[in-house]
Amino acid sequence: MELLEKVNTLFDSALRKTVTFVMGMMLVIIFVQVVARYVFHSSLTFSEELARYLFVWCVFLCIPVAQRMGGHMTVGVLSERTSGLTLKVLRLSAAILTLVFMSIILKNGVTLIERTSFQISPALQIKMSYVYYALPIGAIAMILNTIEDLVRIFRTPASETKPELSVD
């Protein structure tokens, strides 16, 4: 468990730094595009495409970061009104469903990469597969986080399983 926590912490740190860089790039590119269009009456040919691809990366890299922070939405009606074994089973079920869903994303992401490896983007002239690498990377990080959650759920006795306080 300690090794998994260390790996996830390192992965999370790398993802946070990457997301910060990607969001910064996206902001600069969009700002430059707006200035070029409205001040110089000329636009950059690649800016919208690059911003779109950076947004895809940002979304799929932010998903595991938000999960690790506990930032994803939950159905509070169930989890806040239960405790003990019922809550433990509920959390276990949610983690297993997350693993199944992320496994599907991972499999389909790899398939998408394979299918687009020879396709070139119109403006940037890069392989489209580079855009879609975000899917399996985000899915792998989510799977690792969920496995860590599963271990924590199994290690916590049902009698100590209590609802988490929601931050509104």
Tab-separated table of N, CA and C in Angstrom:
chain	number	residue	atom	x	y	z
A	1	MET	N	0.827	-1.197	0.000
A	1	MET	CA	0.000	0.000	0.000
A	1	MET	C	0.870	1.260	0.000
A	2	GLU	N	1.946	1.234	0.771
A	2	GLU	CA	2.813	2.407	0.847
A	2	GLU	C	3.442	2.707	-0.509
A	3	LEU	N	3.838	1.661	-1.221
A	3	LEU	CA	4.423	1.842	-2.551
A	3	LEU	C	3.399	2.456	-3.498
A	4	LEU	N	2.179	1.952	-3.461
A	4	LEU	CA	1.116	2.480	-4.317
A	4	LEU	C	0.836	3.943	-3.993
A	5	GLU	N	0.820	4.285	-2.713
A	5	GLU	CA	0.611	5.681	-2.314
A	5	GLU	C	1.726	6.572	-2.844
A	6	LYS	N	2.973	6.099	-2.756
A	6	LYS	CA	4.106	6.880	-3.256
A	6	LYS	C	4.015	7.071	-4.765
A	7	VAL	N	3.694	5.991	-5.475
A	7	VAL	CA	3.555	6.072	-6.937
A	7	VAL	C	2.443	7.046	-7.299
A	8	ASN	N	1.299	6.924	-6.629
A	8	ASN	CA	0.172	7.817	-6.913
A	8	ASN	C	0.494	9.266	-6.566
A	9	THR	N	1.226	9.482	-5.481
A	9	THR	CA	1.612	10.839	-5.100
A	9	THR	C	2.542	11.448	-6.145
A	10	LEU	N	3.509	10.667	-6.618
A	10	LEU	CA	4.411	11.155	-7.670
A	10	LEU	C	3.649	11.423	-8.966
A	11	PHE	N	2.776	10.490	-9.337
A	11	PHE	CA	1.968	10.639	-10.547
A	11	PHE	C	1.085	11.880	-10.430
A	12	ASP	N	0.459	12.067	-9.264
A	12	ASP	CA	-0.408	13.214	-9.031
A	12	ASP	C	0.375	14.518	-9.136
A	13	SER	N	1.561	14.540	-8.575
A	13	SER	CA	2.407	15.731	-8.646
A	13	SER	C	2.769	16.058	-10.093
A	14	ALA	N	3.140	15.040	-10.850
A	14	ALA	CA	3.476	15.243	-12.265
A	14	ALA	C	2.254	15.721	-13.046
A	15	LEU	N	1.097	15.142	-12.756
A	15	LEU	CA	-0.129	15.554	-13.447
A	15	LEU	C	-0.474	17.004	-13.132
A	16	ARG	N	-0.347	17.392	-11.869
A	16	ARG	CA	-0.654	18.776	-11.483
A	16	ARG	C	0.260	19.766	-12.201
A	17	LYS	N	1.542	19.449	-12.263
A	17	LYS	CA	2.487	20.334	-12.957
A	17	LYS	C	2.182	20.394	-14.448
A	18	THR	N	1.856	19.249	-15.023
A	18	THR	CA	1.531	19.203	-16.447
A	18	THR	C	0.258	19.987	-16.736
A	19	VAL	N	-0.757	19.814	-15.897
A	19	VAL	CA	-2.019	20.536	-16.085
A	19	VAL	C	-1.794	22.038	-15.966
A	20	THR	N	-0.986	22.452	-15.008
A	20	THR	CA	-0.681	23.875	-14.845
A	20	THR	C	-0.022	24.422	-16.102
A	21	PHE	N	0.943	23.689	-16.636
A	21	PHE	CA	1.629	24.100	-17.862
A	21	PHE	C	0.660	24.147	-19.043
A	22	VAL	N	-0.153	23.101	-19.192
A	22	VAL	CA	-1.094	23.018	-20.315
A	22	VAL	C	-2.126	24.145	-20.239
A	23	MET	N	-2.657	24.399	-19.043
A	23	MET	CA	-3.637	25.488	-18.895
A	23	MET	C	-2.995	26.844	-19.184
A	24	GLY	N	-1.768	27.021	-18.730
A	24	GLY	CA	-1.050	28.261	-19.014
A	24	GLY	C	-0.840	28.459	-20.506
A	25	MET	N	-0.423	27.390	-21.185
A	25	MET	CA	-0.243	27.468	-22.641
A	25	MET	C	-1.562	27.795	-23.333
A	26	MET	N	-2.619	27.139	-22.894
A	26	MET	CA	-3.928	27.364	-23.499
A	26	MET	C	-4.357	28.822	-23.318
A	27	LEU	N	-4.152	29.349	-22.132
A	27	LEU	CA	-4.505	30.736	-21.844
A	27	LEU	C	-3.715	31.697	-22.727
A	28	VAL	N	-2.414	31.490	-22.828
A	28	VAL	CA	-1.561	32.360	-23.646
A	28	VAL	C	-1.964	32.289	-25.117
A	29	ILE	N	-2.190	31.091	-25.620
A	29	ILE	CA	-2.542	30.918	-27.033
A	29	ILE	C	-3.871	31.600	-27.351
A	30	ILE	N	-4.848	31.428	-26.478
A	30	ILE	CA	-6.152	32.059	-26.714
A	30	ILE	C	-6.033	33.576	-26.611
A	31	PHE	N	-5.263	34.069	-25.643
A	31	PHE	CA	-5.061	35.513	-25.496
A	31	PHE	C	-4.386	36.100	-26.735
A	32	VAL	N	-3.324	35.452	-27.198
A	32	VAL	CA	-2.608	35.929	-28.389
A	32	VAL	C	-3.538	35.909	-29.605
A	33	GLN	N	-4.360	34.879	-29.718
A	33	GLN	CA	-5.309	34.784	-30.832
A	33	GLN	C	-6.305	35.941	-30.803
A	34	VAL	N	-6.826	36.255	-29.620
A	34	VAL	CA	-7.787	37.355	-29.495
A	34	VAL	C	-7.123	38.680	-29.849
A	35	VAL	N	-5.927	38.912	-29.332
A	35	VAL	CA	-5.201	40.149	-29.644
A	35	VAL	C	-4.909	40.227	-31.141
A	36	ALA	N	-4.432	39.144	-31.713
A	36	ALA	CA	-4.118	39.136	-33.150
A	36	ALA	C	-5.364	39.424	-33.983
A	37	ARG	N	-6.477	38.845	-33.592
A	37	ARG	CA	-7.705	39.009	-34.388
A	37	ARG	C	-8.284	40.416	-34.266
A	38	TYR	N	-8.354	40.956	-33.043
A	38	TYR	CA	-9.044	42.230	-32.853
A	38	TYR	C	-8.134	43.454	-32.930
A	39	VAL	N	-6.858	43.291	-32.676
A	39	VAL	CA	-5.951	44.435	-32.750
A	39	VAL	C	-5.278	44.503	-34.116
A	40	PHE	N	-4.789	43.359	-34.590
A	40	PHE	CA	-4.045	43.334	-35.852
A	40	PHE	C	-4.886	42.850	-37.036
A	41	HIS	N	-6.143	42.519	-36.795
A	41	HIS	CA	-7.062	42.032	-37.833
A	41	HIS	C	-6.484	40.874	-38.630
A	42	SER	N	-5.803	40.017	-37.918
A	42	SER	CA	-5.215	38.818	-38.512
A	42	SER	C	-5.289	37.724	-37.452
A	43	SER	N	-5.428	36.505	-37.890
A	43	SER	CA	-5.509	35.443	-36.887
A	43	SER	C	-4.449	34.381	-37.132
A	44	LEU	N	-4.114	33.690	-36.069
A	44	LEU	CA	-3.162	32.587	-36.168
A	44	LEU	C	-3.909	31.369	-36.702
A	45	THR	N	-3.324	30.682	-37.632
A	45	THR	CA	-4.024	29.561	-38.269
A	45	THR	C	-4.142	28.343	-37.366
A	46	PHE	N	-3.271	28.217	-36.409
A	46	PHE	CA	-3.211	26.996	-35.597
A	46	PHE	C	-3.801	27.138	-34.199
A	47	SER	N	-4.110	28.357	-33.781
A	47	SER	CA	-4.420	28.601	-32.367
A	47	SER	C	-5.674	27.883	-31.876
A	48	GLU	N	-6.740	27.905	-32.658
A	48	GLU	CA	-7.971	27.253	-32.197
A	48	GLU	C	-7.788	25.749	-32.081
A	49	GLU	N	-7.103	25.166	-33.038
A	49	GLU	CA	-6.865	23.722	-33.007
A	49	GLU	C	-5.982	23.346	-31.819
A	50	LEU	N	-4.925	24.108	-31.600
A	50	LEU	CA	-4.024	23.822	-30.487
A	50	LEU	C	-4.745	23.985	-29.147
A	51	ALA	N	-5.541	25.039	-29.014
A	51	ALA	CA	-6.292	25.251	-27.772
A	51	ALA	C	-7.259	24.091	-27.525
A	52	ARG	N	-7.903	23.610	-28.571
A	52	ARG	CA	-8.834	22.478	-28.440
A	52	ARG	C	-8.103	21.229	-27.971
A	53	TYR	N	-6.949	20.947	-28.559
A	53	TYR	CA	-6.192	19.749	-28.182
A	53	TYR	C	-5.635	19.864	-26.768
A	54	LEU	N	-5.191	21.050	-26.398
A	54	LEU	CA	-4.714	21.263	-25.030
A	54	LEU	C	-5.855	21.100	-24.027
A	55	PHE	N	-7.055	21.512	-24.425
A	55	PHE	CA	-8.214	21.351	-23.553
A	55	PHE	C	-8.520	19.872	-23.323
A	56	VAL	N	-8.409	19.059	-24.366
A	56	VAL	CA	-8.608	17.608	-24.222
A	56	VAL	C	-7.619	17.053	-23.202
A	57	TRP	N	-6.353	17.429	-23.333
A	57	TRP	CA	-5.336	16.972	-22.389
A	57	TRP	C	-5.661	17.450	-20.977
A	58	CYS	N	-6.060	18.701	-20.865
A	58	CYS	CA	-6.373	19.266	-19.554
A	58	CYS	C	-7.504	18.492	-18.878
A	59	VAL	N	-8.550	18.186	-19.619
A	59	VAL	CA	-9.694	17.461	-19.055
A	59	VAL	C	-9.270	16.093	-18.551
A	60	PHE	N	-8.584	15.325	-19.388
A	60	PHE	CA	-8.266	13.952	-19.004
A	60	PHE	C	-7.163	13.857	-17.958
A	61	LEU	N	-6.353	14.903	-17.816
A	61	LEU	CA	-5.349	14.896	-16.754
A	61	LEU	C	-5.911	15.452	-15.448
A	62	CYS	N	-6.939	16.278	-15.535
A	62	CYS	CA	-7.564	16.821	-14.319
A	62	CYS	C	-8.469	15.810	-13.627
A	63	ILE	N	-9.001	14.852	-14.369
A	63	ILE	CA	-9.915	13.869	-13.777
A	63	ILE	C	-9.251	13.114	-12.621
A	64	PRO	N	-8.051	12.523	-12.806
A	64	PRO	CA	-7.441	11.820	-11.664
A	64	PRO	C	-7.000	12.766	-10.545
A	65	VAL	N	-6.617	13.990	-10.900
A	65	VAL	CA	-6.231	14.959	-9.867
A	65	VAL	C	-7.443	15.273	-8.989
A	66	ALA	N	-8.585	15.508	-9.614
A	66	ALA	CA	-9.811	15.790	-8.853
A	66	ALA	C	-10.228	14.585	-8.014
A	67	GLN	N	-10.056	13.383	-8.567
A	67	GLN	CA	-10.416	12.181	-7.812
A	67	GLN	C	-9.564	12.072	-6.551
A	68	ARG	N	-8.283	12.301	-6.690
A	68	ARG	CA	-7.371	12.180	-5.549
A	68	ARG	C	-7.696	13.216	-4.469
A	69	MET	N	-8.205	14.375	-4.892
A	69	MET	CA	-8.580	15.428	-3.946
A	69	MET	C	-9.980	15.212	-3.383
A	70	GLY	N	-10.700	14.215	-3.893
A	70	GLY	CA	-12.079	13.994	-3.469
A	70	GLY	C	-13.025	15.010	-4.067
A	71	GLY	N	-12.677	15.510	-5.235
A	71	GLY	CA	-13.444	16.584	-5.853
A	71	GLY	C	-14.531	16.169	-6.812
A	72	HIS	N	-14.735	14.879	-7.017
A	72	HIS	CA	-15.798	14.441	-7.920
A	72	HIS	C	-17.134	14.432	-7.194
A	73	MET	N	-18.190	14.618	-7.949
A	73	MET	CA	-19.532	14.624	-7.369
A	73	MET	C	-19.893	13.233	-6.860
A	74	THR	N	-20.645	13.206	-5.790
A	74	THR	CA	-21.174	11.948	-5.264
A	74	THR	C	-22.665	12.124	-5.002
A	75	VAL	N	-23.346	11.020	-4.870
A	75	VAL	CA	-24.763	11.063	-4.525
A	75	VAL	C	-24.838	11.079	-3.003
A	76	GLY	N	-24.922	12.261	-2.452
A	76	GLY	CA	-24.895	12.437	-1.011
A	76	GLY	C	-26.092	11.862	-0.285
A	77	VAL	N	-27.203	11.720	-0.978
A	77	VAL	CA	-28.415	11.175	-0.359
A	77	VAL	C	-28.131	9.797	0.228
A	78	LEU	N	-27.366	8.998	-0.483
A	78	LEU	CA	-27.055	7.649	-0.006
A	78	LEU	C	-25.892	7.647	0.976
A	79	SER	N	-24.784	8.260	0.572
A	79	SER	CA	-23.571	8.150	1.385
A	79	SER	C	-23.649	8.905	2.709
A	80	GLU	N	-24.408	9.988	2.759
A	80	GLU	CA	-24.505	10.760	4.001
A	80	GLU	C	-25.472	10.143	5.008
A	81	ARG	N	-26.333	9.257	4.558
A	81	ARG	CA	-27.342	8.673	5.449
A	81	ARG	C	-27.032	7.242	5.846
A	82	THR	N	-25.874	6.763	5.448
A	82	THR	CA	-25.499	5.395	5.806
A	82	THR	C	-24.148	5.401	6.494
A	83	SER	N	-23.857	4.318	7.164
A	83	SER	CA	-22.538	4.143	7.778
A	83	SER	C	-22.304	2.651	7.942
A	84	GLY	N	-21.152	2.318	8.455
A	84	GLY	CA	-20.840	0.917	8.708
A	84	GLY	C	-20.742	0.096	7.444
A	85	LEU	N	-21.256	-1.115	7.508
A	85	LEU	CA	-21.147	-2.067	6.408
A	85	LEU	C	-21.852	-1.575	5.145
A	86	THR	N	-22.999	-0.930	5.301
A	86	THR	CA	-23.739	-0.430	4.136
A	86	THR	C	-22.910	0.593	3.367
A	87	LEU	N	-22.294	1.520	4.085
A	87	LEU	CA	-21.464	2.535	3.447
A	87	LEU	C	-20.224	1.902	2.824
A	88	LYS	N	-19.663	0.924	3.501
A	88	LYS	CA	-18.485	0.236	2.969
A	88	LYS	C	-18.828	-0.459	1.645
A	89	VAL	N	-19.968	-1.131	1.591
A	89	VAL	CA	-20.410	-1.799	0.359
A	89	VAL	C	-20.690	-0.765	-0.731
A	90	LEU	N	-21.277	0.362	-0.362
A	90	LEU	CA	-21.562	1.433	-1.313
A	90	LEU	C	-20.265	1.977	-1.918
A	91	ARG	N	-19.280	2.251	-1.080
A	91	ARG	CA	-17.989	2.756	-1.567
A	91	ARG	C	-17.262	1.712	-2.410
A	92	LEU	N	-17.344	0.472	-1.986
A	92	LEU	CA	-16.732	-0.620	-2.745
A	92	LEU	C	-17.370	-0.731	-4.130
A	93	SER	N	-18.690	-0.643	-4.183
A	93	SER	CA	-19.407	-0.709	-5.463
A	93	SER	C	-19.015	0.447	-6.375
A	94	ALA	N	-18.928	1.644	-5.814
A	94	ALA	CA	-18.539	2.816	-6.605
A	94	ALA	C	-17.123	2.660	-7.151
A	95	ALA	N	-16.217	2.144	-6.335
A	95	ALA	CA	-14.832	1.948	-6.777
A	95	ALA	C	-14.750	0.897	-7.883
A	96	ILE	N	-15.510	-0.173	-7.748
A	96	ILE	CA	-15.498	-1.222	-8.774
A	96	ILE	C	-16.074	-0.687	-10.083
A	97	LEU	N	-17.162	0.079	-10.005
A	97	LEU	CA	-17.730	0.686	-11.215
A	97	LEU	C	-16.740	1.650	-11.865
A	98	THR	N	-16.018	2.395	-11.047
A	98	THR	CA	-14.998	3.299	-11.576
A	98	THR	C	-13.911	2.516	-12.294
A	99	LEU	N	-13.467	1.410	-11.696
A	99	LEU	CA	-12.458	0.562	-12.351
A	99	LEU	C	-12.952	0.032	-13.691
A	100	VAL	N	-14.188	-0.418	-13.727
A	100	VAL	CA	-14.756	-0.941	-14.980
A	100	VAL	C	-14.808	0.166	-16.031
A	101	PHE	N	-15.326	1.329	-15.646
A	101	PHE	CA	-15.454	2.437	-16.589
A	101	PHE	C	-14.086	2.903	-17.092
A	102	MET	N	-13.122	3.036	-16.190
A	102	MET	CA	-11.793	3.482	-16.601
A	102	MET	C	-11.086	2.429	-17.458
A	103	SER	N	-11.361	1.166	-17.215
A	103	SER	CA	-10.799	0.107	-18.063
A	103	SER	C	-11.344	0.213	-19.481
A	104	ILE	N	-12.618	0.555	-19.599
A	104	ILE	CA	-13.219	0.759	-20.924
A	104	ILE	C	-12.588	1.973	-21.607
A	105	ILE	N	-12.416	3.064	-20.854
A	105	ILE	CA	-11.763	4.262	-21.400
A	105	ILE	C	-10.342	3.928	-21.844
A	106	LEU	N	-9.615	3.174	-21.031
A	106	LEU	CA	-8.241	2.789	-21.359
A	106	LEU	C	-8.201	1.974	-22.647
A	107	LYS	N	-9.035	0.953	-22.727
A	107	LYS	CA	-9.062	0.086	-23.907
A	107	LYS	C	-9.427	0.881	-25.160
A	108	ASN	N	-10.488	1.674	-25.070
A	108	ASN	CA	-10.917	2.458	-26.227
A	108	ASN	C	-9.935	3.580	-26.564
A	109	GLY	N	-9.259	4.122	-25.558
A	109	GLY	CA	-8.235	5.129	-25.811
A	109	GLY	C	-7.070	4.563	-26.596
A	110	VAL	N	-6.638	3.363	-26.229
A	110	VAL	CA	-5.550	2.701	-26.962
A	110	VAL	C	-5.994	2.403	-28.393
A	111	THR	N	-7.229	1.933	-28.553
A	111	THR	CA	-7.764	1.670	-29.893
A	111	THR	C	-7.805	2.955	-30.715
A	112	LEU	N	-8.234	4.052	-30.100
A	112	LEU	CA	-8.291	5.341	-30.787
A	112	LEU	C	-6.899	5.799	-31.216
A	113	ILE	N	-5.915	5.597	-30.364
A	113	ILE	CA	-4.538	5.953	-30.710
A	113	ILE	C	-4.066	5.149	-31.913
A	114	GLU	N	-4.340	3.853	-31.889
A	114	GLU	CA	-3.932	2.999	-33.009
A	114	GLU	C	-4.603	3.425	-34.308
A	115	ARG	N	-5.879	3.760	-34.240
A	115	ARG	CA	-6.625	4.124	-35.453
A	115	ARG	C	-6.261	5.499	-35.997
A	116	THR	N	-5.753	6.370	-35.151
A	116	THR	CA	-5.436	7.728	-35.607
A	116	THR	C	-3.936	7.970	-35.739
A	117	SER	N	-3.149	6.920	-35.653
A	117	SER	CA	-1.690	7.098	-35.687
A	117	SER	C	-1.178	7.605	-37.036
A	118	PHE	N	-1.966	7.435	-38.095
A	118	PHE	CA	-1.537	7.918	-39.413
A	118	PHE	C	-2.327	9.146	-39.862
A	119	GLN	N	-3.239	9.599	-39.020
A	119	GLN	CA	-4.051	10.766	-39.347
A	119	GLN	C	-3.328	12.025	-38.866
A	120	ILE	N	-3.287	13.042	-39.718
A	120	ILE	CA	-2.580	14.287	-39.408
A	120	ILE	C	-3.605	15.402	-39.173
A	121	SER	N	-3.355	16.214	-38.155
A	121	SER	CA	-4.267	17.327	-37.875
A	121	SER	C	-4.120	18.392	-38.965
A	122	PRO	N	-5.209	19.094	-39.299
A	122	PRO	CA	-5.169	20.032	-40.423
A	122	PRO	C	-4.226	21.227	-40.225
A	123	ALA	N	-4.292	21.894	-39.098
A	123	ALA	CA	-3.511	23.118	-38.919
A	123	ALA	C	-2.118	22.868	-38.347
A	124	LEU	N	-2.022	22.012	-37.347
A	124	LEU	CA	-0.737	21.786	-36.678
A	124	LEU	C	0.147	20.777	-37.397
A	125	GLN	N	-0.466	19.939	-38.222
A	125	GLN	CA	0.261	18.896	-38.948
A	125	GLN	C	0.976	17.928	-37.997
A	126	ILE	N	0.278	17.564	-36.915
A	126	ILE	CA	0.806	16.559	-35.988
A	126	ILE	C	-0.084	15.322	-36.063
A	127	LYS	N	0.441	14.204	-35.602
A	127	LYS	CA	-0.366	12.986	-35.577
A	127	LYS	C	-1.506	13.163	-34.582
A	128	MET	N	-2.690	12.792	-34.999
A	128	MET	CA	-3.855	12.905	-34.123
A	128	MET	C	-3.741	11.983	-32.910
A	129	SER	N	-2.951	10.946	-33.037
A	129	SER	CA	-2.786	10.033	-31.898
A	129	SER	C	-2.168	10.757	-30.700
A	130	TYR	N	-1.362	11.799	-30.940
A	130	TYR	CA	-0.776	12.551	-29.832
A	130	TYR	C	-1.863	13.191	-28.974
A	131	VAL	N	-2.932	13.624	-29.605
A	131	VAL	CA	-4.039	14.242	-28.876
A	131	VAL	C	-4.701	13.210	-27.969
A	132	TYR	N	-4.860	11.994	-28.488
A	132	TYR	CA	-5.624	10.974	-27.780
A	132	TYR	C	-4.815	10.190	-26.753
A	133	TYR	N	-3.527	10.439	-26.644
A	133	TYR	CA	-2.745	9.802	-25.578
A	133	TYR	C	-3.233	10.233	-24.197
A	134	ALA	N	-3.937	11.344	-24.123
A	134	ALA	CA	-4.472	11.823	-22.843
A	134	ALA	C	-5.461	10.833	-22.236
A	135	LEU	N	-6.211	10.123	-23.070
A	135	LEU	CA	-7.218	9.185	-22.560
A	135	LEU	C	-6.594	8.057	-21.753
A	136	PRO	N	-5.655	7.282	-22.317
A	136	PRO	CA	-5.087	6.198	-21.509
A	136	PRO	C	-4.258	6.692	-20.328
A	137	ILE	N	-3.587	7.824	-20.474
A	137	ILE	CA	-2.794	8.343	-19.352
A	137	ILE	C	-3.718	8.710	-18.191
A	138	GLY	N	-4.790	9.431	-18.486
A	138	GLY	CA	-5.761	9.779	-17.451
A	138	GLY	C	-6.432	8.549	-16.858
A	139	ALA	N	-6.755	7.576	-17.715
A	139	ALA	CA	-7.407	6.347	-17.239
A	139	ALA	C	-6.480	5.544	-16.334
A	140	ILE	N	-5.210	5.451	-16.697
A	140	ILE	CA	-4.246	4.715	-15.865
A	140	ILE	C	-4.119	5.381	-14.493
A	141	ALA	N	-4.031	6.706	-14.480
A	141	ALA	CA	-3.940	7.418	-13.201
A	141	ALA	C	-5.193	7.193	-12.356
A	142	MET	N	-6.358	7.208	-12.995
A	142	MET	CA	-7.611	6.944	-12.269
A	142	MET	C	-7.649	5.520	-11.736
A	143	ILE	N	-7.195	4.568	-12.535
A	143	ILE	CA	-7.174	3.166	-12.098
A	143	ILE	C	-6.264	3.008	-10.884
A	144	LEU	N	-5.081	3.627	-10.929
A	144	LEU	CA	-4.157	3.544	-9.788
A	144	LEU	C	-4.771	4.180	-8.541
A	145	ASN	N	-5.398	5.349	-8.707
A	145	ASN	CA	-6.061	6.002	-7.569
A	145	ASN	C	-7.176	5.132	-7.004
A	146	THR	N	-7.942	4.509	-7.892
A	146	THR	CA	-9.071	3.682	-7.454
A	146	THR	C	-8.593	2.420	-6.749
A	147	ILE	N	-7.497	1.844	-7.224
A	147	ILE	CA	-6.930	0.675	-6.536
A	147	ILE	C	-6.489	1.072	-5.128
A	148	GLU	N	-5.879	2.238	-5.007
A	148	GLU	CA	-5.497	2.734	-3.677
A	148	GLU	C	-6.738	2.909	-2.797
A	149	ASP	N	-7.813	3.463	-3.368
A	149	ASP	CA	-9.069	3.608	-2.623
A	149	ASP	C	-9.622	2.251	-2.197
A	150	LEU	N	-9.575	1.272	-3.104
A	150	LEU	CA	-10.075	-0.075	-2.784
A	150	LEU	C	-9.314	-0.687	-1.615
A	151	VAL	N	-8.003	-0.543	-1.629
A	151	VAL	CA	-7.187	-1.075	-0.530
A	151	VAL	C	-7.582	-0.394	0.775
A	152	ARG	N	-7.777	0.919	0.722
A	152	ARG	CA	-8.172	1.669	1.916
A	152	ARG	C	-9.551	1.214	2.407
A	153	ILE	N	-10.474	0.988	1.484
A	153	ILE	CA	-11.822	0.529	1.851
A	153	ILE	C	-11.748	-0.840	2.524
A	154	PHE	N	-10.969	-1.745	1.937
A	154	PHE	CA	-10.854	-3.087	2.511
A	154	PHE	C	-10.168	-3.072	3.874
A	155	ARG	N	-9.203	-2.186	4.065
A	155	ARG	CA	-8.463	-2.140	5.330
A	155	ARG	C	-9.249	-1.485	6.458
A	156	THR	N	-10.203	-0.640	6.116
A	156	THR	CA	-10.984	0.048	7.142
A	156	THR	C	-12.102	-0.865	7.626
A	157	PRO	N	-12.146	-1.152	8.925
A	157	PRO	CA	-13.239	-1.991	9.442
A	157	PRO	C	-14.594	-1.322	9.202
A	158	ALA	N	-15.608	-2.127	8.955
A	158	ALA	CA	-16.952	-1.599	8.679
A	158	ALA	C	-17.450	-0.712	9.813
A	159	SER	N	-17.083	-1.059	11.045
A	159	SER	CA	-17.542	-0.272	12.195
A	159	SER	C	-16.952	1.139	12.197
A	160	GLU	N	-15.814	1.329	11.522
A	160	GLU	CA	-15.166	2.645	11.468
A	160	GLU	C	-15.500	3.414	10.193
A	161	THR	N	-16.292	2.825	9.312
A	161	THR	CA	-16.649	3.481	8.053
A	161	THR	C	-17.759	4.483	8.310
A	162	LYS	N	-17.421	5.752	8.142
A	162	LYS	CA	-18.368	6.829	8.410
A	162	LYS	C	-18.475	7.723	7.176
A	163	PRO	N	-19.606	8.416	7.032
A	163	PRO	CA	-19.755	9.328	5.887
A	163	PRO	C	-18.713	10.437	5.950
A	164	GLU	N	-18.255	10.855	4.771
A	164	GLU	CA	-17.308	11.966	4.712
A	164	GLU	C	-18.082	13.263	4.815
A	165	LEU	N	-17.471	14.239	5.447
A	165	LEU	CA	-18.110	15.543	5.546
A	165	LEU	C	-18.030	16.220	4.194
A	166	SER	N	-19.151	16.764	3.748
A	166	SER	CA	-19.151	17.442	2.454
A	166	SER	C	-18.746	18.893	2.651
A	167	VAL	N	-18.004	19.401	1.699
A	167	VAL	CA	-17.576	20.790	1.723
A	167	VAL	C	-18.406	21.526	0.687
A	168	ASP	N	-19.217	22.452	1.148
A	168	ASP	CA	-20.096	23.184	0.221
A	168	ASP	C	-19.572	24.563	-0.048
